[in-house]
Short mmCIF file of C-alpha atoms in Angstrom, two decimals:
data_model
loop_
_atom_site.label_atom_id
_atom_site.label_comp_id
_atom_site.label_asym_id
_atom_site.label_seq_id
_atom_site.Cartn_x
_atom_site.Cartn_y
_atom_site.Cartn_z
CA UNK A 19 -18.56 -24.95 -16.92
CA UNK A 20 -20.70 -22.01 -16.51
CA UNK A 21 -18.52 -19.61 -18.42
CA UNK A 22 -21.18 -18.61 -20.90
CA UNK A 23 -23.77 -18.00 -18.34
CA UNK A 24 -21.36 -15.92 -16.33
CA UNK A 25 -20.38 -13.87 -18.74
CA UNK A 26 -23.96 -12.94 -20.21
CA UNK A 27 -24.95 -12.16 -16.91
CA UNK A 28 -21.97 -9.60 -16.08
CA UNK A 29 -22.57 -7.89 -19.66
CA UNK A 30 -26.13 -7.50 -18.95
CA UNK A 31 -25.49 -6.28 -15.74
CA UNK A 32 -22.85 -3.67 -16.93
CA UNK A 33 -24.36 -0.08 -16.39
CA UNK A 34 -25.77 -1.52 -13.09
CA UNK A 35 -22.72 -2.47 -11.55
CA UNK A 36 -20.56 0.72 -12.36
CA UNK A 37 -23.96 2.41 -10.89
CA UNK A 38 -23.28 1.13 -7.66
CA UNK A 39 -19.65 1.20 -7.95
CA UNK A 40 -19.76 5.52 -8.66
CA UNK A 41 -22.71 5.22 -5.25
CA UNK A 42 -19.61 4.06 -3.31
CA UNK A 43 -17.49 6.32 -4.83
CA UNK A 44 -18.95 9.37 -4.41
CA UNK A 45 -18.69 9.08 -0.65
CA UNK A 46 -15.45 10.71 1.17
CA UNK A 47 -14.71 7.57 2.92
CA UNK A 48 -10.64 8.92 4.23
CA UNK A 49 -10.76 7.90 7.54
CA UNK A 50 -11.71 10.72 9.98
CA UNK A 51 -11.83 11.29 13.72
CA UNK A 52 -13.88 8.98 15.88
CA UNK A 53 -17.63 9.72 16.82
CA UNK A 54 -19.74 7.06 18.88
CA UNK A 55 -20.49 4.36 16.81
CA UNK A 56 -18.28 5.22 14.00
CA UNK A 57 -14.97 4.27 14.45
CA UNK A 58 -13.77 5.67 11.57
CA UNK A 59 -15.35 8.78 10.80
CA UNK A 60 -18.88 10.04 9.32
CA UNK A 61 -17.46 8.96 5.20
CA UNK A 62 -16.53 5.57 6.07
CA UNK A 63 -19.93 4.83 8.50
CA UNK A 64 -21.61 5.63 5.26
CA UNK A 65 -19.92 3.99 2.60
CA UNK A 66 -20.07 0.72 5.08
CA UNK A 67 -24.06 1.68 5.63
CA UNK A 68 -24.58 1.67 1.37
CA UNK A 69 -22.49 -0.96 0.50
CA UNK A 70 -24.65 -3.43 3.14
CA UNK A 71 -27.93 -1.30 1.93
CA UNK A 72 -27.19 -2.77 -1.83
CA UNK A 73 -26.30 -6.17 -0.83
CA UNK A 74 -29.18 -6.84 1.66
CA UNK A 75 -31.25 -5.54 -1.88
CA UNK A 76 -29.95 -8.25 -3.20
CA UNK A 77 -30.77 -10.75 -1.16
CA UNK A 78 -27.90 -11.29 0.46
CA UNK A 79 -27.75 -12.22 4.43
CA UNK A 80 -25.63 -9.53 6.08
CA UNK A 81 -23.87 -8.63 9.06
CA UNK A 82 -22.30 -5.10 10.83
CA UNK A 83 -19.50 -5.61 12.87
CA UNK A 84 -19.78 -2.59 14.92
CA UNK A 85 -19.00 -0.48 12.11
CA UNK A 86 -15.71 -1.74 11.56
CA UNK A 87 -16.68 -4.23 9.43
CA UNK A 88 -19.44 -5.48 6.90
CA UNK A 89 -20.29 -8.90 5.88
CA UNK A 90 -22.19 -10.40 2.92
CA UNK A 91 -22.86 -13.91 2.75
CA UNK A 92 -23.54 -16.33 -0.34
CA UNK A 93 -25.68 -18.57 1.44
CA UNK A 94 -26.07 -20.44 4.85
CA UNK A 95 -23.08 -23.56 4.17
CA UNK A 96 -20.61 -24.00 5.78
CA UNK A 97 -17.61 -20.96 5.13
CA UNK A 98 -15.14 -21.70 2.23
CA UNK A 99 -13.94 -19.01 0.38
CA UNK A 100 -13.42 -15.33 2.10
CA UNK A 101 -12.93 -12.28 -0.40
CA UNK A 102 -11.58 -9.28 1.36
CA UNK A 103 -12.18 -5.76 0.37
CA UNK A 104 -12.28 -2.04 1.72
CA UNK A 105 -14.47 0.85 1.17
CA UNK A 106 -11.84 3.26 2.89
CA UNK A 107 -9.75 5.42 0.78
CA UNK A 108 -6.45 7.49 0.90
CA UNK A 109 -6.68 11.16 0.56
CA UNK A 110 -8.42 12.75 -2.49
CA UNK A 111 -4.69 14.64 -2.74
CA UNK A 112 -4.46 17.37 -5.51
CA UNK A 113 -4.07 17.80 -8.83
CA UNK A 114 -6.70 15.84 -9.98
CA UNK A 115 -7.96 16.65 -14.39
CA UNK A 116 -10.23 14.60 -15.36
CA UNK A 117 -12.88 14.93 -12.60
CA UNK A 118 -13.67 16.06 -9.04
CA UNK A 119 -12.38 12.88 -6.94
CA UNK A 120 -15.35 12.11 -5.51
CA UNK A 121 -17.47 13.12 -8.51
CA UNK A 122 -16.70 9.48 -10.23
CA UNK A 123 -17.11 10.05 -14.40
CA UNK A 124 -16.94 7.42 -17.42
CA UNK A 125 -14.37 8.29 -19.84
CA UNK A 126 -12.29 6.49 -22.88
CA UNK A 127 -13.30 3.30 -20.81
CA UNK A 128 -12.03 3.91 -17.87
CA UNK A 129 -13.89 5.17 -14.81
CA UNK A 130 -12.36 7.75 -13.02
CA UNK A 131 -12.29 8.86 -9.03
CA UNK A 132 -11.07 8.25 -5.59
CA UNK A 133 -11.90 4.29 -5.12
CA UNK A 134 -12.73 3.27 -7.93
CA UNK A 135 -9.60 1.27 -8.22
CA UNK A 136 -8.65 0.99 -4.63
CA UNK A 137 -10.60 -0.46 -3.39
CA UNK A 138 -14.56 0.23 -4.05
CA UNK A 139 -14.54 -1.08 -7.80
CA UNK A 140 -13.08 -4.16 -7.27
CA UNK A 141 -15.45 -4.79 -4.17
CA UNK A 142 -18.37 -4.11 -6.05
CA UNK A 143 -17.15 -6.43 -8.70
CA UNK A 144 -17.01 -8.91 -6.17
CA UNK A 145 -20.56 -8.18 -5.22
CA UNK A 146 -21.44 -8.64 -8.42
CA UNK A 147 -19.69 -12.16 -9.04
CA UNK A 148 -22.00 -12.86 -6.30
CA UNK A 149 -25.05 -12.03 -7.75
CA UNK A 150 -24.43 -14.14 -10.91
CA UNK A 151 -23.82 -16.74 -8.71
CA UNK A 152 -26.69 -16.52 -6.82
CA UNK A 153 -29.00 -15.04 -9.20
CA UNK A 154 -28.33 -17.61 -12.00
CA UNK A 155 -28.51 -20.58 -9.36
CA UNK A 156 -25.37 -22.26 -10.16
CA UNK A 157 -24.95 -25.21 -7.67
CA UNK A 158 -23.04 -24.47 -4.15
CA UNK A 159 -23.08 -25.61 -0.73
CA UNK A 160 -20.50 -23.75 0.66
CA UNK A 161 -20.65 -20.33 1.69
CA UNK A 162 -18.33 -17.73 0.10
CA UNK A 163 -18.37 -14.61 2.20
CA UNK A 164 -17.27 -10.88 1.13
CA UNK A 165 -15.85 -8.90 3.78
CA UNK A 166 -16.12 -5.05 3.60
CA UNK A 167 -13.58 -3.44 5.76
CA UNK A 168 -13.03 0.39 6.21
CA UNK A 169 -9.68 1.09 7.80
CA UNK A 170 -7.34 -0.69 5.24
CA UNK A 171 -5.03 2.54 4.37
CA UNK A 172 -4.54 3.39 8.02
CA UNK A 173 -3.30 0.07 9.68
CA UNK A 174 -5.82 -2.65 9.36
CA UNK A 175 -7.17 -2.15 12.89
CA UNK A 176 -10.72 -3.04 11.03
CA UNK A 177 -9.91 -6.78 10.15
CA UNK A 178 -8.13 -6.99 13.38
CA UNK A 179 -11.30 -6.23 15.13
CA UNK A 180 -13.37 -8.53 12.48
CA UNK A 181 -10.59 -11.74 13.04
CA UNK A 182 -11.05 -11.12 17.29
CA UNK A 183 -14.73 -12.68 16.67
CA UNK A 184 -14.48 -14.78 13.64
CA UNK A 185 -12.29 -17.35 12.29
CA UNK A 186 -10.22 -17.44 9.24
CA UNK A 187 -12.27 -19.13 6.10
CA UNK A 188 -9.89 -22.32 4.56
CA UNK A 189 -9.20 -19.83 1.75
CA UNK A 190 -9.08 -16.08 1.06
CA UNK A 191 -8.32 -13.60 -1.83
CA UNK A 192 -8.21 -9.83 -1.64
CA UNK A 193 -8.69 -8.01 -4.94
CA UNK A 194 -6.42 -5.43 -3.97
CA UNK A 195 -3.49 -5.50 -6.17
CA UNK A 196 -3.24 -6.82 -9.46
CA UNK A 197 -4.15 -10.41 -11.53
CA UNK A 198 -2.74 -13.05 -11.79
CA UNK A 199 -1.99 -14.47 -8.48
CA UNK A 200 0.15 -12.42 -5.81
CA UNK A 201 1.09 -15.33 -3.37
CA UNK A 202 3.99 -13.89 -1.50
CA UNK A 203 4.39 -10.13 0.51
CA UNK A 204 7.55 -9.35 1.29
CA UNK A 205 8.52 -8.90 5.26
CA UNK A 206 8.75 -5.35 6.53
CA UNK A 207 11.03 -4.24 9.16
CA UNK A 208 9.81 -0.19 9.36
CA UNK A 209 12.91 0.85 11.04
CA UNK A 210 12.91 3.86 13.54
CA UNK A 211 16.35 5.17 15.02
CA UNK A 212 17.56 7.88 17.56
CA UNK A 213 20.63 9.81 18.59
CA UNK A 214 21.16 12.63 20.72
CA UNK A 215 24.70 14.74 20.97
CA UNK A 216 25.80 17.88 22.63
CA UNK A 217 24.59 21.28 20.98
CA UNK A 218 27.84 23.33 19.27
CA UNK A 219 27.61 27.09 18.99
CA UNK A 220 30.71 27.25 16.43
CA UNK A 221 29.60 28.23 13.11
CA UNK A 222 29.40 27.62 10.13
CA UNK A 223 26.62 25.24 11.16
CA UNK A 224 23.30 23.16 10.29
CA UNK A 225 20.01 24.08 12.32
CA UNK A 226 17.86 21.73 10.77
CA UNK A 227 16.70 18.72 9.08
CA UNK A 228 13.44 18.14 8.03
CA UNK A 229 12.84 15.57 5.49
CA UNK A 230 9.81 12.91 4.50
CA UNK A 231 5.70 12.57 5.10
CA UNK A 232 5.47 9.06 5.87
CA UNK A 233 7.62 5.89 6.52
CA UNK A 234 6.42 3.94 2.92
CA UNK A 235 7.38 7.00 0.78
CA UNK A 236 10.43 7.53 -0.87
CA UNK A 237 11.02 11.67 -0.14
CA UNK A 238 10.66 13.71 -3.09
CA UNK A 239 11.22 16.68 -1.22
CA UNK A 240 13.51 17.45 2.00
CA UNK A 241 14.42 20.92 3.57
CA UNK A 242 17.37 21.78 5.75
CA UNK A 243 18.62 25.24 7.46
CA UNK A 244 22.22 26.05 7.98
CA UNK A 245 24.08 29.35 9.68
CA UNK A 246 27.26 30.95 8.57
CA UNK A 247 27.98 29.15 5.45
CA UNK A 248 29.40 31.09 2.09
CA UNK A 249 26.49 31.05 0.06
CA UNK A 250 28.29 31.56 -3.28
CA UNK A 251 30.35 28.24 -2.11
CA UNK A 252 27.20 26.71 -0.95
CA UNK A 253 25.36 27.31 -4.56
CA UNK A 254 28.32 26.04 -6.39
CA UNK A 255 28.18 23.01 -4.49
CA UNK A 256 24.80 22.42 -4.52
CA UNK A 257 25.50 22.67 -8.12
CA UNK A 258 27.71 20.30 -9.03
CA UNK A 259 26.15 17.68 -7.20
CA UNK A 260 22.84 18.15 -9.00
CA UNK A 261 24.29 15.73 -12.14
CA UNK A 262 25.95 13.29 -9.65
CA UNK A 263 22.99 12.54 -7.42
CA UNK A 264 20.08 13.50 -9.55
CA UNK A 265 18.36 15.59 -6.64
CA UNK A 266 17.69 19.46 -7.54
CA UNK A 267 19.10 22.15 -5.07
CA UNK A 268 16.80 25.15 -4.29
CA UNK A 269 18.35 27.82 -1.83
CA UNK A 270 17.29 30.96 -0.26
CA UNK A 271 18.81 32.94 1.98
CA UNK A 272 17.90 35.08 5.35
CA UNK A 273 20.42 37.14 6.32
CA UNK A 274 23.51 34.20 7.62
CA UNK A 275 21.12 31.49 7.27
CA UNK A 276 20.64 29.38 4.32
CA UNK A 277 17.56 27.44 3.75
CA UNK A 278 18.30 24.57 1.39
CA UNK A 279 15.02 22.25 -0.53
CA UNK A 280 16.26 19.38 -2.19
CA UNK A 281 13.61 17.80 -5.08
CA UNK A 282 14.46 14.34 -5.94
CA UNK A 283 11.35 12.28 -7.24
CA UNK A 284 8.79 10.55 -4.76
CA UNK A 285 8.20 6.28 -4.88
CA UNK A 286 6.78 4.16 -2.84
CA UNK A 287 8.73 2.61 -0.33
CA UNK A 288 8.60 -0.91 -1.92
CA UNK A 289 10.22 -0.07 -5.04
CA UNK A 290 12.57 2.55 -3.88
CA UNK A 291 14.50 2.08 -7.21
CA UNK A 292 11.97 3.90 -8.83
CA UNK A 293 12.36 6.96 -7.07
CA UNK A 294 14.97 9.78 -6.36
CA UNK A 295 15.55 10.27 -2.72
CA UNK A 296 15.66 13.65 -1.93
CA UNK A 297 16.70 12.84 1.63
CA UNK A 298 19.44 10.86 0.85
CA UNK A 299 20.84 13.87 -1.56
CA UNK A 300 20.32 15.88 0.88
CA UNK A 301 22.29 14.61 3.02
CA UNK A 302 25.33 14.40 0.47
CA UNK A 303 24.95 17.79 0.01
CA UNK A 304 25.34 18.60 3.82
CA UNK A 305 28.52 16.26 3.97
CA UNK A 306 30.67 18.14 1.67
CA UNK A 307 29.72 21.53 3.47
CA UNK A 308 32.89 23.28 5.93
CA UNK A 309 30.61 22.99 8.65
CA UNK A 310 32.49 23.42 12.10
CA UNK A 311 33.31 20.09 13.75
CA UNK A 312 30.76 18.54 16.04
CA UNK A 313 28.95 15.15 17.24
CA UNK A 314 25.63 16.68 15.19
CA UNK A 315 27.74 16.68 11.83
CA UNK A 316 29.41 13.34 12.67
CA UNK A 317 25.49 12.30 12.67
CA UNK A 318 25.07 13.69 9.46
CA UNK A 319 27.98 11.69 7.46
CA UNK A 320 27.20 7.95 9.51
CA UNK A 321 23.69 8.35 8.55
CA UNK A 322 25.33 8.16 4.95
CA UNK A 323 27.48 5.80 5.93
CA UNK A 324 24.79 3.38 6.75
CA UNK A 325 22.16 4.52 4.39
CA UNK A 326 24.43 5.76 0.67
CA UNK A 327 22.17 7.67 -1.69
CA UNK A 328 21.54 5.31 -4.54
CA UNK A 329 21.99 2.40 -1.95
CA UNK A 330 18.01 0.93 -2.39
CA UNK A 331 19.13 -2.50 -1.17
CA UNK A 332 20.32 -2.08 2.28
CA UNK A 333 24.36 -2.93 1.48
CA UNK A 334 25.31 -0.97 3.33
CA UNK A 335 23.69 -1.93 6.12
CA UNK A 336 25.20 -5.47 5.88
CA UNK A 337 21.43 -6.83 4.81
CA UNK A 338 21.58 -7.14 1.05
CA UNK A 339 19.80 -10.39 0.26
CA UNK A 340 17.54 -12.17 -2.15
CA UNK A 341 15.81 -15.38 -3.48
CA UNK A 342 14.31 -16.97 -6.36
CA UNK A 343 11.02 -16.58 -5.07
CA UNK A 344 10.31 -13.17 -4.09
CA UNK A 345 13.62 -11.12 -5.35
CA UNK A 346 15.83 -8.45 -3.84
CA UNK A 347 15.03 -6.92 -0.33
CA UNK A 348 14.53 -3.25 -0.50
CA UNK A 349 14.82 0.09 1.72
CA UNK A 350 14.50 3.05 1.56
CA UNK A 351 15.26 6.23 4.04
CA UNK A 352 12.24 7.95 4.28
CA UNK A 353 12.20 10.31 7.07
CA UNK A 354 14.44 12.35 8.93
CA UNK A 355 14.50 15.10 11.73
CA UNK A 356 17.46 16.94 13.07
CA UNK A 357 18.46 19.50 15.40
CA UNK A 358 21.38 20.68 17.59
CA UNK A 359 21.29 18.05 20.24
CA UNK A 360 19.26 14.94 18.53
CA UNK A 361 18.38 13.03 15.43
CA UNK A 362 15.10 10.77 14.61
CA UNK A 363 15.07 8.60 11.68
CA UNK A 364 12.86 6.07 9.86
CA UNK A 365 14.03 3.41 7.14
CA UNK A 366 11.24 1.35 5.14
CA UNK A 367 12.49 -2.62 4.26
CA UNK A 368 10.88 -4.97 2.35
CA UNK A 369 12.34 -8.18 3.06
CA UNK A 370 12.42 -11.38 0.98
CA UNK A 371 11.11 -14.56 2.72
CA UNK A 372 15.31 -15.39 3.16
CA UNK A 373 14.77 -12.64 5.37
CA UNK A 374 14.96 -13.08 9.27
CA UNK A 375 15.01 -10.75 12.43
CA UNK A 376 18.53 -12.57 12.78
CA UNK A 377 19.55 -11.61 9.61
CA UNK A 378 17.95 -8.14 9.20
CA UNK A 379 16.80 -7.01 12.22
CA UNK A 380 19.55 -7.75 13.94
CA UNK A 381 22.06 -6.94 11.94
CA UNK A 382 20.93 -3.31 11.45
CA UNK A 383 20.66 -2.89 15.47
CA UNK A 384 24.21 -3.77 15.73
CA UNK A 385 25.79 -1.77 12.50
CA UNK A 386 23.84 1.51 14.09
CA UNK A 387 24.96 0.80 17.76
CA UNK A 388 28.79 0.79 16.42
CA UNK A 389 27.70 4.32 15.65
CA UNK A 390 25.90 5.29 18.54
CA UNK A 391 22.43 5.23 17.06
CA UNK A 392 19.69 3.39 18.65
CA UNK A 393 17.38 1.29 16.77
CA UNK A 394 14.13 1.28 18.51
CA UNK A 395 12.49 -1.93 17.03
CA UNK A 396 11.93 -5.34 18.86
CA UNK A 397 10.58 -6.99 16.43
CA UNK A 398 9.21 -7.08 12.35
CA UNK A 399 6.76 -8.40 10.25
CA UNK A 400 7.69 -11.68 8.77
CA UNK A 401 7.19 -12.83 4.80
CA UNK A 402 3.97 -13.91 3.58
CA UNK A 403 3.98 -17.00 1.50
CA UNK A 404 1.46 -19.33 -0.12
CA UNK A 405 2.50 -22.29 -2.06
CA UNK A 406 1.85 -21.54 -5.44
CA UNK A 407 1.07 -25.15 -6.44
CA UNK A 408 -1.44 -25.52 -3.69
CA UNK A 409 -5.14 -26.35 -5.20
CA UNK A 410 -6.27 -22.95 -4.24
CA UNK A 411 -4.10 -20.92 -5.98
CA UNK A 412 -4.20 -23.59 -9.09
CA UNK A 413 -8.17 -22.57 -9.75
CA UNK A 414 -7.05 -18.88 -9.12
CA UNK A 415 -5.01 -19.19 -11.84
CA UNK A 416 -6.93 -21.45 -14.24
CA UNK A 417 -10.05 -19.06 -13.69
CA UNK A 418 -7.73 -16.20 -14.72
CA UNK A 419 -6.70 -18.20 -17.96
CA UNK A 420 -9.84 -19.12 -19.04
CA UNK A 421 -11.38 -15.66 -18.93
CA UNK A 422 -8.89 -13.64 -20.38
CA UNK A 423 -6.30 -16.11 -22.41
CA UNK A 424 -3.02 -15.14 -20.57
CA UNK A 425 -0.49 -17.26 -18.86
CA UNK A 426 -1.11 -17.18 -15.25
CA UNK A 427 1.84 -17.05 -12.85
CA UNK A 428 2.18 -16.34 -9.08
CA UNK A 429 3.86 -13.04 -8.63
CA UNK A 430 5.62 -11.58 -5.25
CA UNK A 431 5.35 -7.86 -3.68
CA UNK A 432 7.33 -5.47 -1.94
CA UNK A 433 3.57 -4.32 -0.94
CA UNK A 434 0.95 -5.46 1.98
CA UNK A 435 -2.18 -6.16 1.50
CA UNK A 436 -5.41 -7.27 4.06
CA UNK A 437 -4.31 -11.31 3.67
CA UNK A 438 -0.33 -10.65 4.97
CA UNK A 439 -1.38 -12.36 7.90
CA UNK A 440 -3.48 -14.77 6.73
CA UNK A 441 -2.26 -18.23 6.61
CA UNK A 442 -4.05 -18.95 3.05
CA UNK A 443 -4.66 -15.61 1.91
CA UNK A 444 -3.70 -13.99 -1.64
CA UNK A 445 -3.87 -10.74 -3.22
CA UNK A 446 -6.35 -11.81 -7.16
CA UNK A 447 -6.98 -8.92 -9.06
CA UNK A 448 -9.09 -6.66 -10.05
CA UNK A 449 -6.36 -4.57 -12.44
CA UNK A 450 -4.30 -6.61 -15.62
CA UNK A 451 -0.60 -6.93 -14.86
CA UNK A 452 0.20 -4.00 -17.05
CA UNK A 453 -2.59 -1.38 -15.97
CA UNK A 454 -1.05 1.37 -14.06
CA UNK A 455 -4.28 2.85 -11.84
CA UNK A 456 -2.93 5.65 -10.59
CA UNK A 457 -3.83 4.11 -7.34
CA UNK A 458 -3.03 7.03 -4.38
CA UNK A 459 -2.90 9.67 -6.79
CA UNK A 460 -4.78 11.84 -8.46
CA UNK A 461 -6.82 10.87 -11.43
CA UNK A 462 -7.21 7.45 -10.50
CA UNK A 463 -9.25 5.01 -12.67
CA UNK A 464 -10.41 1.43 -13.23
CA UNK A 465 -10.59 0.18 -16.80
CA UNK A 466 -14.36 -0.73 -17.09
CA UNK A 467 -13.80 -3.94 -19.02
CA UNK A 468 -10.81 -5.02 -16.34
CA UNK A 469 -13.77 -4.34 -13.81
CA UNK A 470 -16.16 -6.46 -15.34
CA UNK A 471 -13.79 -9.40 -16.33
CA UNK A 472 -12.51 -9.46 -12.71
CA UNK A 473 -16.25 -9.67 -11.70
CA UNK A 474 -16.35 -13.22 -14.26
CA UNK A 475 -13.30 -14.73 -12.90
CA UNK A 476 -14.78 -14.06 -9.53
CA UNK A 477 -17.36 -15.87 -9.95
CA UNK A 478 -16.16 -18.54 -11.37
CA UNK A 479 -13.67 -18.85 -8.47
CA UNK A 480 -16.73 -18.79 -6.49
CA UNK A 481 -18.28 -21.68 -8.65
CA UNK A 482 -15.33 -23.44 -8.68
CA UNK A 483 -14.17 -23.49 -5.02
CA UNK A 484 -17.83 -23.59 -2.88
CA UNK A 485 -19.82 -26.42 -4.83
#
C-alpha cells in the first residue's frame, strides 16, 4: 500500500532533496573546540541550525537540545518509531580528485563530498521520507521522530546528552551503515596496557617506538629508532622479512642511529584482516635485531608473544571465539609507544555476542599480568543484539524487498553505530550491501538513486510502523 504514491513523490522531489543534502554538505561540520552555546564547534552549530531551518520549512514541529541535538517530529501522537542520524563528520583528510570536500558535486550518479554518505545524505533522505509522508497525507497516529545528532564520530556524548532528557522510542533505526538490516554490533573491549622497566645504557639498542593514530585503525605506518646496530645487517634483515610479513622497511641513518618506518596497509579496526599491520611487522623486525639484553627488549618480543603479526583473532591471547550469529571476534594492535624505561599499548576487539568480560576481558588481564604488563580496563562494551524475527525488524526487511527486489537478511558488524545501546535499535541503510562509499576517506560519495530509494523504503517503514 502506498508504494506508488511514495515513489512518485521521491522522483518528483529528486533535485530538491540532493539540494538540501549538498546545503548540509557544504558546511565543515568536524567537531571543533567548544564556544558558549556550541558544544561542538562553529561547523556543527550550523549544520544543526540548517538542518532544523529546512525542516521547520516544512512544517515540521522541532526541537534544539542545547545544540547537541535536533529533533523533527512527524506529528503530535504518541512516539513510535525513532530514526537516528548525524550531521557531524570526520576529517575532510587529503587526497581528495573529484571535488573540494566540502564543495559537494554530481557526477556519473553519484554525489560526491564529505557527508554525503556519512551521515548528511542519508539524514536528509530521512527528511524526505518524511515529507512524503506528511505531504501526501498517508494515515498515522503515531509519531515517528528524526533525531539529528552532531558528535557521532567523536564518542556519542550528543545522544548521551539527548537520552538524559528523553526516553527511548519502542523502535529505532539509524541509517548509518548499510541495507538490509544490521541487527547485531559486535562487543568492544578497546584494550590499553602498560609496563615500565629499568633504562640499559649497553648498546646496540632501541630508543623508540612510535606506532598508530588511533585505537580503531589498523597502522599502516609505524616508526622506531635504534643506536649501535650494523646497518648493512640491519638492511639485510629488514629485507628478508619484507616477503614474510608483507610490511615494507624504510631506513635512514644519523650517524649510530638508525631510524626504521615500516609501511604495511591501514584497515579499520573491525576487519583487521583486511589490513597489513605495520606495527605488528615492526615489531618482528625489532625481535630478530642483536640488540643488547634488557627488560625493554624482553617487552619488545612478549608484546609478540601475545599479539603475533598475522594473529587478527586474538589466539594468542587465549580469546579466539565465534558464533553462528555474528562470526569471529577480531583485534587488532593499533598503537604503541616505547622508550627506555616504559611501554603504552592499545589493542582494538570486536567481540561476538559469545563474548564475555569473563571470557575476554579477563582472560587478556591475566595472559598480560604473567608477563608483567598491566591491563588498565575494568570493564567493556557488551554485544548488541536484536532478534531478527521480531515484528520490527520483519517490516524493515519486507520494506527493503519490496522497493528494491532483493532478499533481505539481518547482517552483524564488527562496527558501532548510534543504536549499540539501544535496546531495539538497528543500523537500515542508506548504501546497497555492495556499495563501497568511501566513507572516512577521501572522495566519498552516495549513489543518487541508493539515496533516493532509501528515502522510499523510509517512508514506507514510516507508513508501515506509525498508523
Amino acid at each position: 500500500m502506498y508504494k506508488k504514491k511514495i515513489e512518485a513523490y521521491i522522483d518528483a522531489h529528486r533535485q530538491e532533496m540532493l539540494d538540501d543534502i549538498c546545503t548540509l554538505c557544504r558546511i565543515n561540520s568536524e567537531k571543533m573546540p567548544y564556544k558558549s552555546g556550541k558544544p561542538f564547534g562553529e561547523g556543527n552549530f550550523m549544520a544543526l541550525a540548517k538542518a532544523l531551518s529546512m525542516a521547520e520549512d516544512y512544517g515540521f514541529h522541532i526541537n534544539n537540545y542545547d545544540n547537541y541535538v535536533g529533533t523533527i517530529d512527524l506529528n503530535n501522537g504518541s512516539r513510535n518509531l525513532d530514526i537516528l542520524a548525524h550531521l557531524d563528520v570526520v576529517p575532510a583528510g587529503e587526497g581528495w580528485t573529484v571535488t573540494e570536500p566540502y564543495a559537494p558535486v554530481e557526477k556519473d550518479g553519484k554525489l560526491y563530498g564529505r557527508g554525503t554518505a556519512d551521515d548528511k545524505g542519508p539524514a536528509v533522505a530521512a527528511l524526505y521520507a518524511m515529507r512524503a509522508i506528511k505531504e501526501l497525507e498517508i494515515p498515522v497516529t503515531k509519531n515517528c521522530r528524526l533525531i539529528l545528532g552532531t558528535d557521532e564520530e567523536c564518542g556519542s556524548s550528543d545522544i548521551a546528552h539527548y537520552y538524559d532528557e528523553e526516553l527511548e522510542a519502542p523502535m529505532t533505526f539509524s541509517p548509518d551503515a548499510a541495507f538490509p538490516v544490521i541487527n547485531i554490533e559486535k562487543g568492544r573491549l578497546e584494550g590499553h596496557f602498560t609496563k615500565e622497566f629499568e633504562a640499559s645504557e649497553a648498546l646496540p639498542k632501541l630508543l623508540s617506538i612510535d606506532a598508530g593514530i588511533k585505537a580503531n585503525v589498523v597502522p599502516g605506518k609505524a616508526y622506531a629508532s635504534a643506536q649501535g646496530l650494523d646497518l648493512s645487517d640491519l638492511c639485510d634483515l629488514a629485507k628478508a622479512l619484507e616477503k614474510e610479513t608483507g610490511v615494507e622497511f624504510e631506513i635512514k641513518a644519523d650517524e649510530d642511529v638508525a631510524h626504521i618506518t615500516a609501511i604495511g596497509k591501514g584497515a579499520h579496526a573491525s576487519t583487521p584482516q583486511e589490513g597489513i599491520n605495520a606495527l605488528t611487522g615492526l615489531l618482528v623486525l625489532l625481535s630478530k635485531l642483536p640488540f643488547a639484553p634488557c627488560s625493554q627488549i624482553d617487552g619488545v618480543k612478549e608484546l609478540l608473544e601475545l599479539m603475533p603479526h598475522g594473529d587478527t583473532c586474538g589466539e594468542a591471547l587465549g580469546i579466539k571465539m565465534s558464533d553462528e550469529l555474528s562470526g569471529e571476534l577480531t583485534l587488532a594492535f593499533s598503537l604503541l609507544k616505547m622508550d627506555d624505561t616504559s611501554l603504552e599499548g592499545t589493542f582494538d576487539s570486536r567481540c561476538p555476542i559469545c563474548a564475555t568480560e569473563e571470557n575476554v576481558l579477563q582472560v587478556v588481564k591475566k595472559k598480560m599480568a604473567d608477563k608483567g604488563i598491566t591491563l588498565l580496563n575494568r570493564s567493556m562494551t557488551p554485544p548488541h543484539h536484536v532478534d531478527g524475527n521480531s515484528e520490527f525488524v520483519k517490516t524493515l526487511l519486507n520494506a527493503y524487498e519490496r522497493y528494491t527486489g532483493r532478499k533481505g537478511e539481518c547482517q552483524s558488524t564488527g562496527g558501532g553505530t548510534y543504536v549499540h545501546h539501544l535496546k531495539n535499535g538497528v543500523a537500515f541503510g542508506a548504501a546497497m550491501p555492495e556499495t563501497d562509499n568511501r566513507m572516512h576517506g577521501a572522495d566519498e560519495f552516495a549513489v543518487i538513486d541508493e539515496l533516493l530509494i532509501s528515502a522510499k523504503i523510509f517512508a514506507q517503514v514510516i507508513a508501515d510502523l506509525c498508523k
